[in-house]
Tab-separated table of C-alpha atoms and ligand atoms in Angstrom:
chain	number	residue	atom	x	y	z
A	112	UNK	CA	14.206	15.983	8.559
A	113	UNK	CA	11.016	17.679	7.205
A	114	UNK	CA	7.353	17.009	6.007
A	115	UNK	CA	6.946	16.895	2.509
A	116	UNK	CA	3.367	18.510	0.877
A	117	UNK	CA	2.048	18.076	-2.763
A	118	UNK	CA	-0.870	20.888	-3.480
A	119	UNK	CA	-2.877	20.236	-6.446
A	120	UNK	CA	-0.102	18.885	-8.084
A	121	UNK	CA	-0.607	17.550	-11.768
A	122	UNK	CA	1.379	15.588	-14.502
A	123	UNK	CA	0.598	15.738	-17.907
A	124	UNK	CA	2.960	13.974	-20.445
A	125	UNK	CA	1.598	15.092	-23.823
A	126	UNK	CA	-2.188	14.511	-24.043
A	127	UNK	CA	-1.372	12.210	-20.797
A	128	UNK	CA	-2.459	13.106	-17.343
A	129	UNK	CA	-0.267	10.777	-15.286
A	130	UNK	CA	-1.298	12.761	-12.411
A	131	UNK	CA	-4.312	14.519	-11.059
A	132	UNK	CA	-4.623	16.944	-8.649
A	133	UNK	CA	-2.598	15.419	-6.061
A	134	UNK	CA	-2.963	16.366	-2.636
A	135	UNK	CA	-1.129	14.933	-0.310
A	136	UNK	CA	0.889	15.415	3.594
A	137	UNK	CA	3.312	13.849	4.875
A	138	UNK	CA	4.361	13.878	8.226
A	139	UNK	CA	7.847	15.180	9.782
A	140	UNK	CA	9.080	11.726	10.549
A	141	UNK	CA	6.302	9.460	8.932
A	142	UNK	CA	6.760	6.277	6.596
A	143	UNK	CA	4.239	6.944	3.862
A	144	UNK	CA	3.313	4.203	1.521
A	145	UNK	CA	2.493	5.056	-2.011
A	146	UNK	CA	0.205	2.164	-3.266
A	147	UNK	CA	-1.597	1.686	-6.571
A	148	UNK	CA	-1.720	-1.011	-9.520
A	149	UNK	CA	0.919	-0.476	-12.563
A	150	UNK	CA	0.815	3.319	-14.149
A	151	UNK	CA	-1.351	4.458	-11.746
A	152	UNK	CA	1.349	7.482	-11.357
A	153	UNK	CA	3.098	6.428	-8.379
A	154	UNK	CA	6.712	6.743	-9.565
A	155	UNK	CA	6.478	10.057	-11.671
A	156	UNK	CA	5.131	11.648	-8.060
A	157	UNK	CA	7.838	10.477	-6.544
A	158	UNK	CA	9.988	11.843	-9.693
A	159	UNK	CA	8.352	14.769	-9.059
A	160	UNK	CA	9.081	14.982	-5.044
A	161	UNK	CA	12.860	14.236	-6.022
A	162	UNK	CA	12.918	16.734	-8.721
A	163	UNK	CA	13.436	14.607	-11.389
A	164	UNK	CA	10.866	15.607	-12.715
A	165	UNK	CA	8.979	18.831	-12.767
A	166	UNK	CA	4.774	19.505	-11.810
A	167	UNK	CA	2.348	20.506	-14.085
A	168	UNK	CA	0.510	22.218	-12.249
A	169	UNK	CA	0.732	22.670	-8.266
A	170	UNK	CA	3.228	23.169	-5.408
A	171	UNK	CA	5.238	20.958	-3.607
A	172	UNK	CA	7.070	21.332	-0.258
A	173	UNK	CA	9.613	20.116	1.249
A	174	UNK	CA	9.969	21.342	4.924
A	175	UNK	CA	8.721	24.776	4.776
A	176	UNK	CA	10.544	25.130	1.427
A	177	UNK	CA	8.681	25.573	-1.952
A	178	UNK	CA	10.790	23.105	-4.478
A	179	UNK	CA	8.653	23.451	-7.430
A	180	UNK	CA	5.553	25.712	-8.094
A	181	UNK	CA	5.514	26.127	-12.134
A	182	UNK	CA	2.762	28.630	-12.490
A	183	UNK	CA	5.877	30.871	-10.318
A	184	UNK	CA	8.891	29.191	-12.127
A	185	UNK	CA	10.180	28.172	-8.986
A	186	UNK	CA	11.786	25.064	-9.024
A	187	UNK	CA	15.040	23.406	-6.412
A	188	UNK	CA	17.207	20.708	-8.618
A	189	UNK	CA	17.374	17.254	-6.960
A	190	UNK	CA	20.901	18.222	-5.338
A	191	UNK	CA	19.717	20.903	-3.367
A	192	UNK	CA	16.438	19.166	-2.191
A	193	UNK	CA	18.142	16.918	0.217
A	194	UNK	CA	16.710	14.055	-0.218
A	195	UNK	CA	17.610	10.316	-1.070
A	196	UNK	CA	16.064	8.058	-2.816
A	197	UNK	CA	16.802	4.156	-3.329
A	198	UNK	CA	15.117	2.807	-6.652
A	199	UNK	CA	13.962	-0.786	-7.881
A	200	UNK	CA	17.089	-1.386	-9.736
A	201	UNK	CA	19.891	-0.465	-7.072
A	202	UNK	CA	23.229	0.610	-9.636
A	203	UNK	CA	26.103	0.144	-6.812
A	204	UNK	CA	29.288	1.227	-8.386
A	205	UNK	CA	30.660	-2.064	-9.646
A	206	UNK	CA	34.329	-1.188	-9.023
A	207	UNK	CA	33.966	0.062	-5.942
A	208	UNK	CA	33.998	-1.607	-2.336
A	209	UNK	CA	30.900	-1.588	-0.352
A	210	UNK	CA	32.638	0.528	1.988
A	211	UNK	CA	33.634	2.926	-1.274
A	212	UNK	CA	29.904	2.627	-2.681
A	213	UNK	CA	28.458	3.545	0.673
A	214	UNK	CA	30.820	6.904	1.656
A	215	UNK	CA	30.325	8.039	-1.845
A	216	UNK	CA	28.167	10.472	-1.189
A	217	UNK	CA	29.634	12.088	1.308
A	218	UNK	CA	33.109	12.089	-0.563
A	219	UNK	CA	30.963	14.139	-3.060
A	220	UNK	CA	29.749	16.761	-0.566
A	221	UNK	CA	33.793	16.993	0.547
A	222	UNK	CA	32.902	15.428	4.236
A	223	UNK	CA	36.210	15.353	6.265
A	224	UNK	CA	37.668	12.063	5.965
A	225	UNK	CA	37.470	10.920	9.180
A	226	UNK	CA	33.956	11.853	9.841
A	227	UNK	CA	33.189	9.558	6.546
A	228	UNK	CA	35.087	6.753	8.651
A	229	UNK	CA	32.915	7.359	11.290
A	230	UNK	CA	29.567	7.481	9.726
A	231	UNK	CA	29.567	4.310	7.222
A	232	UNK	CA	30.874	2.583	10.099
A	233	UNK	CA	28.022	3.480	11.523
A	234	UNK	CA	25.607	2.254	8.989
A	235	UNK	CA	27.142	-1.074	8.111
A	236	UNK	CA	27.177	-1.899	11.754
A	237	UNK	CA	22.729	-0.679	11.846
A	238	UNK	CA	22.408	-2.760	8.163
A	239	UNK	CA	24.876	-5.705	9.263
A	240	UNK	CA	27.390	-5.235	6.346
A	241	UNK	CA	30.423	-4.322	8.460
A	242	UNK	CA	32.047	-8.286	7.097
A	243	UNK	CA	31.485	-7.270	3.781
A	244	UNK	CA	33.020	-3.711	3.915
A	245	UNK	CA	36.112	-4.518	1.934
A	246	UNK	CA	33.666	-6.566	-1.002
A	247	UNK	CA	32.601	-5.648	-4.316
A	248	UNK	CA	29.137	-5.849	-5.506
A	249	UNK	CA	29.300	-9.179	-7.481
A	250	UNK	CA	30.869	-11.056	-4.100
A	251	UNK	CA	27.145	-10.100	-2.318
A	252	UNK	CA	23.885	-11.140	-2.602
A	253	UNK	CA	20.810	-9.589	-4.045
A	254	UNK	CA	19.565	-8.901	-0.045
A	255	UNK	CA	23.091	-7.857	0.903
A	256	UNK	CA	23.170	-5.286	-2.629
A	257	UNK	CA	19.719	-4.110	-1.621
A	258	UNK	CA	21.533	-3.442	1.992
A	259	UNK	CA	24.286	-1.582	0.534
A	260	UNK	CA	21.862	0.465	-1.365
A	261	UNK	CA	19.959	1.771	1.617
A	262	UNK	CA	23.121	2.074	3.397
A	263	UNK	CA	24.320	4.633	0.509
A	264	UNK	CA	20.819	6.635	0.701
A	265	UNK	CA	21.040	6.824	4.903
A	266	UNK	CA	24.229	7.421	5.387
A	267	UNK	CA	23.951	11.148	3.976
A	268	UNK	CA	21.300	11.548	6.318
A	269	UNK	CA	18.833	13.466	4.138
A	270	UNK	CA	15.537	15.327	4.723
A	271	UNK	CA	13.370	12.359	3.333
A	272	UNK	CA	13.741	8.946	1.320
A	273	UNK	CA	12.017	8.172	-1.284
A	274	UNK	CA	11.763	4.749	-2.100
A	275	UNK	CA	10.703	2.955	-5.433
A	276	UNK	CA	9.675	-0.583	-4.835
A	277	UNK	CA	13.147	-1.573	-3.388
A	278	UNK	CA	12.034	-5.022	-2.473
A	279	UNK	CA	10.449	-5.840	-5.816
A	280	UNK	CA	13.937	-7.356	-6.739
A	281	UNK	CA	14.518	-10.165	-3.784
A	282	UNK	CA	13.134	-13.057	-3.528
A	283	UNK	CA	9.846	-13.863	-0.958
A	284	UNK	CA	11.458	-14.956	1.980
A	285	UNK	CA	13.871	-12.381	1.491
A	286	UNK	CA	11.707	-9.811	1.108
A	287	UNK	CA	9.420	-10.606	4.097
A	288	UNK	CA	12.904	-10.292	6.313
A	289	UNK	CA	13.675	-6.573	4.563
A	290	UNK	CA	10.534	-5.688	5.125
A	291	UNK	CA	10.727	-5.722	8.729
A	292	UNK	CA	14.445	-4.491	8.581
A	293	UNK	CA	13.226	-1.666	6.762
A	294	UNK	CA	10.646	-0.198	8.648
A	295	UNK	CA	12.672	-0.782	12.008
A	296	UNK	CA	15.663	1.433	10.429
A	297	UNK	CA	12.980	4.090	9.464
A	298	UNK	CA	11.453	4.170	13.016
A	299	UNK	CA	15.377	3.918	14.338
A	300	UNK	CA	16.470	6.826	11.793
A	301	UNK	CA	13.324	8.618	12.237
A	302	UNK	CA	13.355	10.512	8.740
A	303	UNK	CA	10.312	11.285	6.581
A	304	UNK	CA	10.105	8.094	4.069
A	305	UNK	CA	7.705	7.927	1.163
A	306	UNK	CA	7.783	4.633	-0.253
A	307	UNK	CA	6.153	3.607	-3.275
A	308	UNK	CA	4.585	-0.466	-3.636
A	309	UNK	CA	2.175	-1.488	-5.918
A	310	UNK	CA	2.113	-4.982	-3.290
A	311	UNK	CA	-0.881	-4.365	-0.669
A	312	UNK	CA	1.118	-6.549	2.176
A	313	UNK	CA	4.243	-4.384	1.853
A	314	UNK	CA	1.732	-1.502	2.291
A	315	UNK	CA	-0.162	-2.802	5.303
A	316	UNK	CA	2.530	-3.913	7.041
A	317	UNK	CA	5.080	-1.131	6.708
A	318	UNK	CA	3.488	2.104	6.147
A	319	UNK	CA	2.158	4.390	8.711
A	320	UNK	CA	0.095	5.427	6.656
A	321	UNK	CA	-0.908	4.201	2.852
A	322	UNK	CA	-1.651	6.822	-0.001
A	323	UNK	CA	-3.855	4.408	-2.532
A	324	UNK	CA	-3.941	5.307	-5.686
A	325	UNK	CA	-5.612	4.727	-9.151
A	326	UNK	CA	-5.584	6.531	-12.526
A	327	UNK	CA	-3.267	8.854	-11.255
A	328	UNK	CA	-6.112	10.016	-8.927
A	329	UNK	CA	-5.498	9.973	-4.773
A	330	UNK	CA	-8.338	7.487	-3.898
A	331	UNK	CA	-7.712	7.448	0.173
A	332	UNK	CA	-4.867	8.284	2.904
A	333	UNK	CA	-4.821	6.410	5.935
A	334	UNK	CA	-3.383	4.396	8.239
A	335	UNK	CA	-3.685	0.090	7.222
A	336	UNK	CA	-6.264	0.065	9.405
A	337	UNK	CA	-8.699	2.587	7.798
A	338	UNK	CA	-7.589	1.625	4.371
A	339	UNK	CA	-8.768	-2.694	5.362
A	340	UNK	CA	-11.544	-1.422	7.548
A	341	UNK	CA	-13.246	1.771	6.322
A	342	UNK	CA	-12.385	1.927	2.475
A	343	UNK	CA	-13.279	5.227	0.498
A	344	UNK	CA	-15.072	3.075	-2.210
A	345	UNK	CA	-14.445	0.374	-4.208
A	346	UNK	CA	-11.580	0.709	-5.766
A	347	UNK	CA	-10.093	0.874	-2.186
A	348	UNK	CA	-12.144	-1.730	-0.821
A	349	UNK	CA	-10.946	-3.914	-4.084
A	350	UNK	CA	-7.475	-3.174	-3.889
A	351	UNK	CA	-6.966	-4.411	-0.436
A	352	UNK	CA	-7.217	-7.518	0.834
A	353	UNK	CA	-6.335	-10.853	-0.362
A	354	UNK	CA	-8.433	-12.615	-1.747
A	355	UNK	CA	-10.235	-9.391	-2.815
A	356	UNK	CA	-13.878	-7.931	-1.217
A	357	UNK	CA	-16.694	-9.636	-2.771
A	358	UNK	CA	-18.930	-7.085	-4.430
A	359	UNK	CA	-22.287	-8.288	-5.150
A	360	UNK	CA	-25.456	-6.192	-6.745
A	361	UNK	CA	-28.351	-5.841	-4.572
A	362	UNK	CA	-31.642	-3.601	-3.777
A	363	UNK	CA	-32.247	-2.113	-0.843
A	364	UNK	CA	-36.034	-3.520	0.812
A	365	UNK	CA	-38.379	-0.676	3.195
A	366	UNK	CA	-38.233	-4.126	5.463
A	367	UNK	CA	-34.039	-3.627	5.952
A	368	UNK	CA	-32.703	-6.433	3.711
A	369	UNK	CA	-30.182	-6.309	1.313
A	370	UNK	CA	-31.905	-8.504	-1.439
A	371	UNK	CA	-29.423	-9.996	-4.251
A	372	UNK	CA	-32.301	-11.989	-6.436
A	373	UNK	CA	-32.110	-15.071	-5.115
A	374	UNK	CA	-30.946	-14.580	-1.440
A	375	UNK	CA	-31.144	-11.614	0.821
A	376	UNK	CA	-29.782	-10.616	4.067
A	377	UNK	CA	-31.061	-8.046	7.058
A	378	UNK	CA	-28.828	-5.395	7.953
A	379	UNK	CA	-28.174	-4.372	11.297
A	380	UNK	CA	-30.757	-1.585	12.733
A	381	UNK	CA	-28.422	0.872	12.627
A	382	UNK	CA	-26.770	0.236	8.551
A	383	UNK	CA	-30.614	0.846	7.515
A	384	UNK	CA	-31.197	3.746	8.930
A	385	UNK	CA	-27.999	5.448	7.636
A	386	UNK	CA	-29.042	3.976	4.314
A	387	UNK	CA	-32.358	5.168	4.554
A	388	UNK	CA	-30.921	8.627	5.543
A	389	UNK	CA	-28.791	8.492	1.639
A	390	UNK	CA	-32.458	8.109	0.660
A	391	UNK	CA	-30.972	4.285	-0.884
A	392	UNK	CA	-34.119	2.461	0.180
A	393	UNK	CA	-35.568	0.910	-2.731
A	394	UNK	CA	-32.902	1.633	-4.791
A	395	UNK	CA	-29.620	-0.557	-6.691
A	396	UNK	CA	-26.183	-0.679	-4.177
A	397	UNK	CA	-22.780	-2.765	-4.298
A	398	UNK	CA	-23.318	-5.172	-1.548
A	399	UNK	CA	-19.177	-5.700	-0.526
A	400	UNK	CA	-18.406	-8.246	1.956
A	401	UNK	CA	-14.797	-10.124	2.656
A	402	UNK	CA	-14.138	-13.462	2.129
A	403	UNK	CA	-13.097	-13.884	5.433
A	404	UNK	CA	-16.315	-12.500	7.059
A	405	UNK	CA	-18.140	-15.169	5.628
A	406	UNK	CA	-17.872	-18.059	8.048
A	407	UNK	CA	-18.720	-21.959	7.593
A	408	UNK	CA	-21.666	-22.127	9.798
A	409	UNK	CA	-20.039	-24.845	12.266
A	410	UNK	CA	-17.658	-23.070	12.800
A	411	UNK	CA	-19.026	-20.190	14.014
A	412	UNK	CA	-18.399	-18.512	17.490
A	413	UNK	CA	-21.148	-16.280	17.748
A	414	UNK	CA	-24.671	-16.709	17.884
A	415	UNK	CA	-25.799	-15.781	14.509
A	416	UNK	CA	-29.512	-13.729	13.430
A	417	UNK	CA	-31.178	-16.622	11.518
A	418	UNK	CA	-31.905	-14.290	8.556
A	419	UNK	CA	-28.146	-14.236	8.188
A	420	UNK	CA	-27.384	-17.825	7.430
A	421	UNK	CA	-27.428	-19.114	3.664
A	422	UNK	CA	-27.285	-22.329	2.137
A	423	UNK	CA	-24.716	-22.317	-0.723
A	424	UNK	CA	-23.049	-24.834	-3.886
A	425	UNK	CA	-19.796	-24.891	-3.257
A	426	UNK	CA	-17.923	-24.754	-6.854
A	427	UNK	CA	-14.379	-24.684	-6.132
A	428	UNK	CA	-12.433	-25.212	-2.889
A	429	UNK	CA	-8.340	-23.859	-2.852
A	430	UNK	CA	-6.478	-25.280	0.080
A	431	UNK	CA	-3.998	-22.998	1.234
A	432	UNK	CA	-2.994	-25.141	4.106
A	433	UNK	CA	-3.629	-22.104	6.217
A	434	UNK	CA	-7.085	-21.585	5.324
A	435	UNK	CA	-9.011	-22.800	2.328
A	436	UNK	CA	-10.951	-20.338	-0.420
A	437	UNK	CA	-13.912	-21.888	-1.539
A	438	UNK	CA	-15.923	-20.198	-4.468
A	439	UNK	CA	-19.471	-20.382	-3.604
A	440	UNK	CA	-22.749	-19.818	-5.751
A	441	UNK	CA	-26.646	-19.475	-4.518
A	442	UNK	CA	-28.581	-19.543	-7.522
A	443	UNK	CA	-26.791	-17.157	-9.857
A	444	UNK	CA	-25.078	-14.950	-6.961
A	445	UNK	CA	-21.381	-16.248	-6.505
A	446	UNK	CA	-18.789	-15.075	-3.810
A	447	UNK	CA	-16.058	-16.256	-2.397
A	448	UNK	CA	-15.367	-17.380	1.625
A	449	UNK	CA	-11.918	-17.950	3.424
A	450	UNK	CA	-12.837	-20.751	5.554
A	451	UNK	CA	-10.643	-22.752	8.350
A	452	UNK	CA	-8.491	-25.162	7.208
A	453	UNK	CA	-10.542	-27.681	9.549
A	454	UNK	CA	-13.739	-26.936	7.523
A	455	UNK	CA	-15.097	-30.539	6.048
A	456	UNK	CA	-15.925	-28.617	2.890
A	457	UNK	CA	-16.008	-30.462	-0.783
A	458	UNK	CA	-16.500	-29.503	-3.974
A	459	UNK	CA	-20.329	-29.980	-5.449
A	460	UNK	CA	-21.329	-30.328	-1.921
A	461	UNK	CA	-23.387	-27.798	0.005
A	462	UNK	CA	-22.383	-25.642	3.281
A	463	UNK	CA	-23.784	-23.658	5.498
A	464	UNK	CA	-22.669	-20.092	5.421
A	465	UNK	CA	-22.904	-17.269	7.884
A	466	UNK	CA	-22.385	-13.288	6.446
A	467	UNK	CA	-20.879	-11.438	9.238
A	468	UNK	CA	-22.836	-8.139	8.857
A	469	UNK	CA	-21.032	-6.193	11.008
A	470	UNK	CA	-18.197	-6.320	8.663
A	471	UNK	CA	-20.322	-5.541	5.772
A	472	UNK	CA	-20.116	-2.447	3.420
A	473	UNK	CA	-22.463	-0.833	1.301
A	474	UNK	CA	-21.581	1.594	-1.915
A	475	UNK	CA	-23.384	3.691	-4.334
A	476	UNK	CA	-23.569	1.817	-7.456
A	477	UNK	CA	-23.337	4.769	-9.995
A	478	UNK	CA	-19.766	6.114	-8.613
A	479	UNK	CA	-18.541	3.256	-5.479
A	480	UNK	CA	-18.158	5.855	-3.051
A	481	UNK	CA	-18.483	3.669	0.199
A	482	UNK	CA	-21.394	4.392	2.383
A	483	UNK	CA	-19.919	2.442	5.325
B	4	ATP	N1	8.203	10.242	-19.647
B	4	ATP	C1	6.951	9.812	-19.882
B	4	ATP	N2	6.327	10.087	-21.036
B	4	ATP	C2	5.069	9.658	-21.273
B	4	ATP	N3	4.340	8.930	-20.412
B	4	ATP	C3	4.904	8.609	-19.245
B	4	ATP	C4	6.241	9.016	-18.918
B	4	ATP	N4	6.526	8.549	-17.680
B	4	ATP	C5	5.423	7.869	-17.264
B	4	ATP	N5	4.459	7.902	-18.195
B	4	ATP	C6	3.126	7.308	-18.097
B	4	ATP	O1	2.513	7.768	-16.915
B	4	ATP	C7	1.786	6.744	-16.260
B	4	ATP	C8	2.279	6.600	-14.852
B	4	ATP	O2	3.594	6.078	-14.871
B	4	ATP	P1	4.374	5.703	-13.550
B	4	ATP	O3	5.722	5.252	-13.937
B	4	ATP	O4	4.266	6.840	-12.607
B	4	ATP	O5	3.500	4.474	-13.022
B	4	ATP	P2	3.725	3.573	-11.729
B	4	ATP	O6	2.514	3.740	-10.884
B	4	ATP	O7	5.042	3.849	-11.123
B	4	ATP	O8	3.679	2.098	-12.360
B	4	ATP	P3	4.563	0.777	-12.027
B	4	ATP	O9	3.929	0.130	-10.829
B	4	ATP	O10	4.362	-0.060	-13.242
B	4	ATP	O11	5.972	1.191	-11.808
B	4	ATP	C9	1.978	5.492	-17.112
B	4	ATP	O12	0.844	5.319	-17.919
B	4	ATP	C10	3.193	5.806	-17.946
B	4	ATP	O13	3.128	5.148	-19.180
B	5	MG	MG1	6.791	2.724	-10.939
């Protein structure tokens, strides 16, 4: 297994840039999660990291090998990369067994016969298809096909996968019970994976680390945790989470409050003085705050800073059984809260809210970089 590297890679189709300036590590052994809305350039990378499709600009590596650098003509077809990759649509030879579909690959490399045996025994036993080994691909279902699939891209086993939205295909429930399958089998198989999602929960929960991207521009790499809790900007910050980061306009006061017209809040000692540092004091910010550190006042653990507390119209209230989202206005400034299912809140009613400003973030309103 190997690393794979993009350096300044670009993609322009036409007048198009699908990619900019990519750059972009992966780690021997590390499931990477491409993330981004729809034509953000997530697949053509991965084209591009498969060899489907050739660079721009820029080099990529795979391992300490140089598979495409255009400015040097060098360039490694997708045979010789050594890679697999498993795609949205998974085309299983119809006519063929699963067993047949599965040791295809290595019938095209001309692996001894028995050694074939051996290995996609192997792999049907790890995906729990060894039943279904004499089957064709209309006698399974879509979860079982998806199985297959992966067992066909593993059982080669290849430098990297590449992955393009896999799961997109299964239903829900099915697709929470890949999920996990998946990401044991990479941490089992231990091979470089690069998996591309434009679905934030896949992301969080299965990546080691999540590439976001927008516009065909790298916004932030991290691991879930950086991505939820310390977002580049606002894109990032956007992205992520369900429901999404409020974002609300505000001025920054000399006296340390974030002032939105017709509330305001104090920051914490510390969030003024790196704000005052920027030299932001006095002047426009994105206020961004999620839903669910905005708390209904009763039922709040901690003791909160009075100055903290707000008095809001509650507009509309979604019960989600779990939790219930209730969109929230004070004077013109609406946002909403995740609040516990227990909360006695109604609709044209007023509540009691608490802003949890230790969770808060602050960005520069002409480009959204995040200040924290
Ligand atoms: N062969 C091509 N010729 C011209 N434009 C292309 C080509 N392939 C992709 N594009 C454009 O490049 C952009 C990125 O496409 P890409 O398929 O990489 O997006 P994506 O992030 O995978 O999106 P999705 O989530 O919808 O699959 C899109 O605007 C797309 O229309
Ligand atoms: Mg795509």
């Amino acid at each position: 297994m190997a690393g794979v590297r993009l350096v300044n890679v670009w993609k322009q189709f036409g007048d198009f840039t699908a990619v900019k300036d990519m750059n972009l590590q992966v780690k021997d052994g590390e499931f990477m999660i491409l993330l981004g809305p729809s034509g953000c350039g997530k697949t053509t990378t991965l084209r591009m990291i498969a060899g489907l499709e050739e660079p721009t600009k820029g080099q990529i590596y795979i391992g300490d090998n140089l598979v495409a650098d255009p400015e040097e003509g060098g360039f490694v077809p997708p045979k010789d990369r050594d890679i697999a990759m498993v795609f949205q649509s998974y085309a299983l030879y119809p006519h063929m067994t699963v067993y047949d579909n599965i040791a295809f690959p290595l019938k095209l490399r001309k692996v001894p016969k028995q050694e074939i045996d051996q290995r996609v025994r192997e792999v049907a036993e790890m995906l729990g298809l060894t039943e279904l080994l004499k089957r064709k691909p209309r006698e399974l279902s879509g979860g079982q096909r998806q199985r297959v699939a992966l067992g066909r891209a593993i059982v080669r086993k290849p430098q990297a996968f590449l992955m393009d939205e896999p799961l997109s295909n299964l239903d829900a429930k099915l697709r929470v019970k890949m999920r996990a399958e998946l990401k044991r089998l990479q941490k089992q198989l231990d091979v470089t994976t690069i998996y591309v999602t434009h679905d934030q929960v896949e992301a969080m929960t299965m990546g080691d680390r999540v590439a976001v991207i927008n516009a065909g521009v790298l916004q932030q790499v991290g691991t879930p945790d950086e991505v939820y809790n310390k977002p580049a900007n606002t894109f990032v910050a956007g992205f992520i989470g369900s429901p999404p980061m409020n974002f609300i306009d505000a001025t920054l006061t000399p006296e340390g409050f974030v002032d939105f017209g017709d509330f305001r809040l104090k920051l914490l000692p510390g969030q003024f003085e790196v704000l005052e540092e920027e030299n932001l004091v006095g002047r426009e910010v994105i206020f961004g705050v999620r839903p669910e550190d905005i708390y209904d006042a009763m039922f709040a653990e901690v003791k909160i800073p009075g100055e903290n507390m707000v008095t809001a119209e509650v507009d509309i209230v979604e019960n989600l059984g779990s939790e219930k989202i209730a969109h929230l206005r004070v004077g013109g400034v609406v946002f909403l809260a995740s609040l516990p299912s227990e909360s006695k809140i109604r609709e044209g009613q007023e509540i009691d809210v608490v802003f949890d400003l230790n969770k808060a973030h602050v960005f520069r309103k002409e480009n959204g970089k995040a200040i924290f």
